[in-house]
Amino acid sequence: MLYLPSVKLNAFLEKTAEKRKLYVPVDEEPGKSSYRPWEPGVVVSRGLNTVRSAKDFFFPQTENLAGFRIQNKKIEVLDPRKETEDFAVFGVRACDAASFGILDKVFLSEPVDTYYKNRREHGLILTASCRRPAETCFCSVFGIDAAEPGGDVSFTDDGNGWFLASHTDKGAAFLGEVASLLEERDESGAEAAKAKTREIVARLPLSGLKTDSFGGGKTAELFDRPEWAELSEACIGCGTCTFVCPTCQCYDIRDFDTGREIRRFRCWDSCMYSDFTKMAGGNPRLTQKERFRQRFMHKLVYFPENNGGKFGCVGCGRCLRSCPIHMNIVKVMKRLSEDDNEQ
């Protein structure tokens, strides 16, 4: 099996960056990392998840969709799209890699979102297994294996380096580019590293979280539960949970007059905001309880209902760490499951 010793990491990153833009997780402050362009001297974070997910590379927070230049009665439509350069994202964890499959179901279904599709085609995903999953991690609840992160090429960390495996044609071609830096090792080392990761995952506080009370067909059972009012009572509608979430895909489209032209752009939106889904005829969700319920029903009921049972959460734990009032999907699941079991 192919192996990259830790001492060759910088050479590997340099080789990777020769043909494409390369992004790596970098510590901004202790315990918090973000993806940054790689250049010589950049130190790759050995922490777990970045503050914001790798979703940003394929579904950016803001992007221009079109432009309009008006002269007298003539309207010129401007297409801002350019062929996206090839790029690679290194160190993507299993939960974030799984989130791409959820986003694909939204943006690559007919009608295909060509902006998203173009980025997916040009992006190379280099994933990394988790050696020490955090107590806020619960990816295993949704069938995700932290030891098998997938992507185009997966990196299994044994503490001294990484075992590499390709999972796509794009990944196999990439391994050919960096072959001179790789060694052959017995795959038993990779299996031992994976086993250690799975042992840790099995002992995590949230590993026993159950999804039995949720999924497609549960709308009638859960929609009018009285617990929604209590659970949402402290929610301030800040939208932090949606902005750090790797699977949230809601957006708004607006026009902006620059003085020379009109720019139409889209930006992330949040179902937790009071003006979300507001229309000329009014807003169908007037209270924070309704907006709070929408977020979690979508993740746990509506999305699996329409996507073959796949949940809209990957258990990355970001919302657990980021919510200012410490309300999150785990508390919602536990509360509704407890009351469901008592009935």
Short mmCIF file of C-alpha atoms in Angstrom, two decimals:
data_model
loop_
_atom_site.label_atom_id
_atom_site.label_comp_id
_atom_site.label_asym_id
_atom_site.label_seq_id
_atom_site.Cartn_x
_atom_site.Cartn_y
_atom_site.Cartn_z
CA MET A 1 0.00 0.00 0.00
CA LEU A 2 1.25 3.52 -0.77
CA TYR A 3 2.62 5.47 2.17
CA LEU A 4 3.71 9.09 2.69
CA PRO A 5 6.10 9.62 5.64
CA SER A 6 5.51 12.81 7.64
CA VAL A 7 8.99 14.09 6.74
CA LYS A 8 7.94 14.21 3.08
CA LEU A 9 4.73 16.18 3.65
CA ASN A 10 6.12 19.54 2.51
CA ALA A 11 7.60 17.98 -0.62
CA PHE A 12 4.26 16.30 -1.27
CA LEU A 13 2.35 19.59 -0.90
CA GLU A 14 4.82 21.37 -3.17
CA LYS A 15 4.40 18.68 -5.82
CA THR A 16 0.61 18.83 -5.50
CA ALA A 17 0.62 22.61 -5.95
CA GLU A 18 2.60 22.46 -9.19
CA LYS A 19 -0.49 21.74 -11.30
CA ARG A 20 -3.31 23.24 -9.25
CA LYS A 21 -4.19 25.69 -6.50
CA LEU A 22 -3.83 23.91 -3.16
CA TYR A 23 -5.72 24.68 0.04
CA VAL A 24 -4.76 23.28 3.44
CA PRO A 25 -6.11 23.71 7.00
CA VAL A 26 -4.06 26.26 8.94
CA ASP A 27 -4.35 27.13 12.64
CA GLU A 28 -5.59 30.70 13.07
CA GLU A 29 -5.54 30.35 16.86
CA PRO A 30 -5.37 27.37 19.23
CA GLY A 31 -8.16 24.94 18.41
CA LYS A 32 -9.42 26.91 15.39
CA SER A 33 -8.25 26.35 11.84
CA SER A 34 -9.35 27.54 8.40
CA TYR A 35 -8.49 26.58 4.85
CA ARG A 36 -5.79 28.79 3.35
CA PRO A 37 -3.81 28.66 0.08
CA TRP A 38 -0.66 26.62 0.51
CA GLU A 39 2.72 28.18 -0.05
CA PRO A 40 6.20 27.25 1.19
CA GLY A 41 6.43 27.77 4.94
CA VAL A 42 2.72 27.23 5.65
CA VAL A 43 2.22 24.79 8.53
CA VAL A 44 -0.66 22.35 8.08
CA SER A 45 -2.95 22.05 11.10
CA ARG A 46 -3.06 18.64 12.76
CA GLY A 47 -6.36 19.47 14.44
CA LEU A 48 -9.73 18.09 13.45
CA ASN A 49 -12.39 20.08 11.61
CA THR A 50 -11.90 23.60 10.36
CA VAL A 51 -14.21 26.30 11.74
CA ARG A 52 -16.06 26.40 8.42
CA SER A 53 -16.30 23.39 6.20
CA ALA A 54 -14.86 22.64 2.76
CA LYS A 55 -18.34 23.33 1.37
CA ASP A 56 -17.15 26.88 0.73
CA PHE A 57 -15.04 25.71 -2.23
CA PHE A 58 -18.06 24.42 -4.13
CA PHE A 59 -20.89 26.58 -2.78
CA PRO A 60 -19.23 29.89 -1.77
CA GLN A 61 -20.84 32.30 0.66
CA THR A 62 -21.35 34.87 -2.10
CA GLU A 63 -20.96 34.64 -5.88
CA ASN A 64 -21.99 36.67 -8.91
CA LEU A 65 -24.52 34.95 -11.16
CA ALA A 66 -25.07 37.52 -13.90
CA GLY A 67 -24.78 41.19 -14.77
CA PHE A 68 -26.94 43.62 -16.70
CA ARG A 69 -25.80 46.78 -18.45
CA ILE A 70 -28.58 49.14 -19.48
CA GLN A 71 -28.12 51.80 -22.15
CA ASN A 72 -31.26 53.63 -23.19
CA LYS A 73 -33.61 50.81 -24.14
CA LYS A 74 -30.88 48.29 -24.74
CA ILE A 75 -30.09 45.65 -22.08
CA GLU A 76 -26.82 43.75 -22.30
CA VAL A 77 -26.64 40.53 -20.29
CA LEU A 78 -23.18 39.87 -18.82
CA ASP A 79 -22.03 36.34 -17.96
CA PRO A 80 -19.42 36.49 -15.15
CA ARG A 81 -18.64 32.79 -15.29
CA LYS A 82 -15.11 31.77 -16.11
CA GLU A 83 -13.60 28.33 -16.38
CA THR A 84 -12.63 27.45 -12.82
CA GLU A 85 -8.98 26.61 -12.30
CA ASP A 86 -8.07 23.17 -11.02
CA PHE A 87 -7.68 23.08 -7.26
CA ALA A 88 -7.16 20.60 -4.43
CA VAL A 89 -8.36 20.65 -0.84
CA PHE A 90 -6.17 18.71 1.58
CA GLY A 91 -7.19 17.35 4.98
CA VAL A 92 -10.96 17.03 4.45
CA ARG A 93 -12.47 14.85 7.19
CA ALA A 94 -14.97 12.05 6.63
CA CYS A 95 -17.96 14.11 7.77
CA ASP A 96 -17.21 16.93 5.34
CA ALA A 97 -16.48 14.48 2.53
CA ALA A 98 -19.91 12.92 3.17
CA SER A 99 -21.51 16.36 3.02
CA PHE A 100 -20.57 16.66 -0.67
CA GLY A 101 -22.88 13.75 -1.43
CA ILE A 102 -25.75 15.63 0.19
CA LEU A 103 -24.95 18.84 -1.68
CA ASP A 104 -24.66 16.89 -4.93
CA LYS A 105 -28.22 15.66 -4.52
CA VAL A 106 -29.38 19.27 -4.37
CA PHE A 107 -27.17 21.04 -6.89
CA LEU A 108 -26.57 18.27 -9.45
CA SER A 109 -30.20 17.18 -9.74
CA GLU A 110 -32.16 18.60 -12.66
CA PRO A 111 -31.96 21.47 -13.30
CA VAL A 112 -28.21 21.21 -12.66
CA ASP A 113 -26.54 24.17 -10.95
CA THR A 114 -23.72 24.78 -13.45
CA TYR A 115 -21.77 27.01 -11.04
CA TYR A 116 -21.56 24.21 -8.48
CA LYS A 117 -21.01 21.52 -11.12
CA ASN A 118 -18.04 23.37 -12.61
CA ARG A 119 -16.31 23.61 -9.23
CA ARG A 120 -16.94 19.95 -8.44
CA GLU A 121 -15.38 18.93 -11.74
CA HIS A 122 -12.25 20.99 -11.12
CA GLY A 123 -11.83 20.14 -7.43
CA LEU A 124 -9.65 17.33 -6.08
CA ILE A 125 -10.63 16.14 -2.59
CA LEU A 126 -7.80 14.77 -0.45
CA THR A 127 -9.35 13.42 2.73
CA ALA A 128 -7.77 12.51 6.06
CA SER A 129 -8.87 9.96 8.63
CA CYS A 130 -9.40 11.10 12.22
CA ARG A 131 -6.90 9.73 14.72
CA ARG A 132 -8.52 11.37 17.77
CA PRO A 133 -12.17 12.27 17.09
CA ALA A 134 -13.56 14.95 19.41
CA GLU A 135 -16.27 14.43 22.00
CA THR A 136 -18.60 16.58 19.89
CA CYS A 137 -18.27 14.22 16.90
CA PHE A 138 -21.14 11.89 16.03
CA CYS A 139 -20.64 11.05 12.35
CA SER A 140 -21.02 7.32 13.06
CA VAL A 141 -24.67 7.93 13.99
CA PHE A 142 -25.29 8.64 10.29
CA GLY A 143 -23.25 5.71 9.01
CA ILE A 144 -20.05 7.65 8.33
CA ASP A 145 -16.73 5.97 9.11
CA ALA A 146 -14.13 8.44 10.43
CA ALA A 147 -11.44 5.90 9.52
CA GLU A 148 -12.56 5.68 5.87
CA PRO A 149 -13.07 9.29 4.75
CA GLY A 150 -13.40 8.63 1.01
CA GLY A 151 -12.92 11.55 -1.39
CA ASP A 152 -10.69 11.24 -4.46
CA VAL A 153 -7.73 10.11 -2.35
CA SER A 154 -7.91 9.17 1.34
CA PHE A 155 -5.05 9.55 3.82
CA THR A 156 -5.00 7.16 6.79
CA ASP A 157 -2.93 8.69 9.60
CA ASP A 158 -0.82 6.32 11.71
CA GLY A 159 1.01 9.07 13.61
CA ASN A 160 4.18 8.87 11.53
CA GLY A 161 2.69 9.40 8.10
CA TRP A 162 -0.26 8.44 5.93
CA PHE A 163 -1.41 5.42 3.96
CA LEU A 164 -2.90 6.59 0.66
CA ALA A 165 -5.73 5.05 -1.35
CA SER A 166 -7.48 6.37 -4.46
CA HIS A 167 -11.26 6.10 -4.85
CA THR A 168 -11.84 7.80 -8.21
CA ASP A 169 -10.14 8.00 -11.59
CA LYS A 170 -9.17 11.56 -10.72
CA GLY A 171 -7.57 10.31 -7.52
CA ALA A 172 -5.67 7.52 -9.28
CA ALA A 173 -4.27 9.99 -11.82
CA PHE A 174 -3.14 12.25 -8.98
CA LEU A 175 -1.29 9.44 -7.21
CA GLY A 176 0.62 8.89 -10.43
CA GLU A 177 1.82 12.50 -10.24
CA VAL A 178 3.25 12.12 -6.72
CA ALA A 179 4.43 8.50 -6.99
CA SER A 180 8.11 9.43 -6.60
CA LEU A 181 7.43 10.62 -3.03
CA LEU A 182 5.53 7.53 -1.91
CA GLU A 183 6.74 4.26 -0.42
CA GLU A 184 5.26 0.78 -0.42
CA ARG A 185 4.08 -0.46 2.99
CA ASP A 186 2.11 -3.45 4.18
CA GLU A 187 -1.56 -2.54 4.44
CA SER A 188 -1.73 -4.07 7.93
CA GLY A 189 -0.41 -0.75 9.26
CA ALA A 190 -3.37 1.06 7.72
CA GLU A 191 -5.84 -1.45 9.13
CA ALA A 192 -4.33 -1.08 12.62
CA ALA A 193 -4.66 2.72 12.43
CA LYS A 194 -8.28 2.43 11.29
CA ALA A 195 -9.07 0.01 14.11
CA LYS A 196 -7.76 2.50 16.70
CA THR A 197 -9.92 5.26 15.26
CA ARG A 198 -13.01 3.07 15.34
CA GLU A 199 -12.33 2.10 18.95
CA ILE A 200 -12.25 5.78 19.92
CA VAL A 201 -15.42 6.53 17.95
CA ALA A 202 -17.26 3.70 19.73
CA ARG A 203 -16.42 5.30 23.10
CA LEU A 204 -17.47 8.84 22.22
CA PRO A 205 -20.30 10.32 24.33
CA LEU A 206 -22.64 10.70 21.33
CA SER A 207 -21.93 7.35 19.65
CA GLY A 208 -25.15 5.89 21.06
CA LEU A 209 -27.41 8.58 19.63
CA LYS A 210 -30.36 6.95 17.84
CA THR A 211 -32.10 8.01 14.63
CA ASP A 212 -35.01 5.57 14.99
CA SER A 213 -37.52 8.33 15.77
CA PHE A 214 -36.64 10.25 12.60
CA GLY A 215 -36.50 9.77 8.85
CA GLY A 216 -38.94 9.76 5.97
CA GLY A 217 -42.59 9.37 6.85
CA LYS A 218 -42.25 10.93 10.33
CA THR A 219 -43.72 14.35 9.51
CA ALA A 220 -47.15 13.69 10.99
CA GLU A 221 -45.64 12.27 14.20
CA LEU A 222 -43.20 15.09 14.82
CA PHE A 223 -44.57 18.27 13.30
CA ASP A 224 -47.01 19.20 16.06
CA ARG A 225 -45.02 17.92 19.02
CA PRO A 226 -45.26 20.41 21.93
CA GLU A 227 -41.52 20.11 22.62
CA TRP A 228 -40.73 22.45 19.69
CA ALA A 229 -41.90 25.45 21.68
CA GLU A 230 -39.67 24.64 24.64
CA LEU A 231 -36.65 23.69 22.54
CA SER A 232 -36.81 26.88 20.48
CA GLU A 233 -37.49 29.22 23.39
CA ALA A 234 -33.87 30.30 23.86
CA CYS A 235 -32.99 30.44 20.15
CA ILE A 236 -31.93 33.96 19.12
CA GLY A 237 -32.13 33.26 15.39
CA CYS A 238 -28.50 34.21 14.75
CA GLY A 239 -28.01 31.61 12.01
CA THR A 240 -24.59 30.53 13.29
CA CYS A 241 -25.58 26.87 13.11
CA THR A 242 -26.46 27.17 9.43
CA PHE A 243 -23.31 29.07 8.49
CA VAL A 244 -20.94 26.50 10.01
CA CYS A 245 -22.99 23.54 8.76
CA PRO A 246 -21.40 21.61 5.85
CA THR A 247 -24.78 20.54 4.42
CA CYS A 248 -26.95 23.67 4.60
CA GLN A 249 -27.65 24.88 1.08
CA CYS A 250 -30.21 27.69 1.37
CA TYR A 251 -29.41 30.91 -0.47
CA ASP A 252 -30.94 34.24 -1.46
CA ILE A 253 -30.58 36.02 -4.83
CA ARG A 254 -30.36 39.80 -4.98
CA ASP A 255 -29.53 42.56 -7.44
CA PHE A 256 -27.03 45.31 -6.69
CA ASP A 257 -26.66 48.55 -8.66
CA THR A 258 -22.96 49.41 -8.94
CA GLY A 259 -23.66 52.63 -10.82
CA ARG A 260 -22.31 51.12 -14.04
CA GLU A 261 -24.27 47.88 -14.14
CA ILE A 262 -26.62 45.67 -12.19
CA ARG A 263 -25.01 42.65 -10.57
CA ARG A 264 -27.11 39.68 -9.66
CA PHE A 265 -25.53 37.62 -6.91
CA ARG A 266 -26.47 34.88 -4.52
CA CYS A 267 -25.44 34.56 -0.91
CA TRP A 268 -26.05 32.09 1.85
CA ASP A 269 -29.34 32.44 3.69
CA SER A 270 -30.64 30.80 6.84
CA CYS A 271 -33.99 29.28 7.72
CA MET A 272 -33.44 30.74 11.20
CA TYR A 273 -33.84 34.32 9.94
CA SER A 274 -37.16 36.13 10.31
CA ASP A 275 -37.27 37.16 6.63
CA PHE A 276 -36.44 33.70 5.27
CA THR A 277 -39.07 32.62 2.66
CA LYS A 278 -40.72 36.04 2.98
CA MET A 279 -42.85 36.73 -0.11
CA ALA A 280 -45.11 39.50 -1.34
CA GLY A 281 -48.03 37.73 0.27
CA GLY A 282 -46.33 37.35 3.64
CA ASN A 283 -44.13 34.88 5.51
CA PRO A 284 -45.26 31.29 6.10
CA ARG A 285 -43.12 31.00 9.26
CA LEU A 286 -43.85 33.92 11.53
CA THR A 287 -42.42 32.63 14.80
CA GLN A 288 -38.99 31.45 15.88
CA LYS A 289 -40.54 28.14 16.87
CA GLU A 290 -41.66 27.54 13.29
CA ARG A 291 -38.26 28.51 11.91
CA PHE A 292 -36.44 26.38 14.48
CA ARG A 293 -38.67 23.41 13.67
CA GLN A 294 -38.06 23.87 9.94
CA ARG A 295 -34.29 23.57 10.35
CA PHE A 296 -34.35 20.30 12.24
CA MET A 297 -37.29 18.75 10.41
CA HIS A 298 -35.45 19.37 7.16
CA LYS A 299 -32.29 17.63 8.38
CA LEU A 300 -34.04 14.72 10.05
CA VAL A 301 -37.31 14.19 8.17
CA TYR A 302 -37.85 16.16 4.96
CA PHE A 303 -34.45 15.47 3.38
CA PRO A 304 -34.44 11.71 4.04
CA GLU A 305 -38.05 11.58 2.85
CA ASN A 306 -36.96 12.83 -0.58
CA ASN A 307 -33.49 11.29 -0.80
CA GLY A 308 -33.76 7.58 -0.15
CA GLY A 309 -33.45 7.81 3.63
CA LYS A 310 -30.20 9.84 3.67
CA PHE A 311 -30.19 12.30 6.57
CA GLY A 312 -29.20 15.91 6.01
CA CYS A 313 -26.69 15.87 8.88
CA VAL A 314 -23.17 14.37 8.90
CA GLY A 315 -22.44 14.65 12.64
CA CYS A 316 -19.48 17.03 12.31
CA GLY A 317 -20.27 18.67 15.67
CA ARG A 318 -19.75 22.26 14.50
CA CYS A 319 -23.19 23.40 15.67
CA LEU A 320 -22.48 21.93 19.12
CA ARG A 321 -19.34 24.03 19.41
CA SER A 322 -20.67 27.22 17.83
CA CYS A 323 -24.21 27.83 19.11
CA PRO A 324 -24.15 30.72 21.62
CA ILE A 325 -27.08 29.28 23.58
CA HIS A 326 -25.87 25.65 23.35
CA MET A 327 -28.88 24.39 21.42
CA ASN A 328 -28.19 21.87 18.66
CA ILE A 329 -29.42 18.92 16.67
CA VAL A 330 -28.24 16.42 19.30
CA LYS A 331 -30.41 17.99 22.02
CA VAL A 332 -33.36 18.03 19.63
CA MET A 333 -32.91 14.37 18.74
CA LYS A 334 -32.48 13.30 22.36
CA ARG A 335 -35.51 15.24 23.56
CA LEU A 336 -37.87 14.06 20.86
CA SER A 337 -36.58 10.48 21.08
CA GLU A 338 -37.01 10.38 24.88
CA ASP A 339 -40.58 11.58 24.72
CA ASP A 340 -41.29 9.28 21.80
CA ASN A 341 -40.02 6.29 23.81
CA GLU A 342 -42.23 7.22 26.75
CA GLN A 343 -45.38 7.17 24.65
#
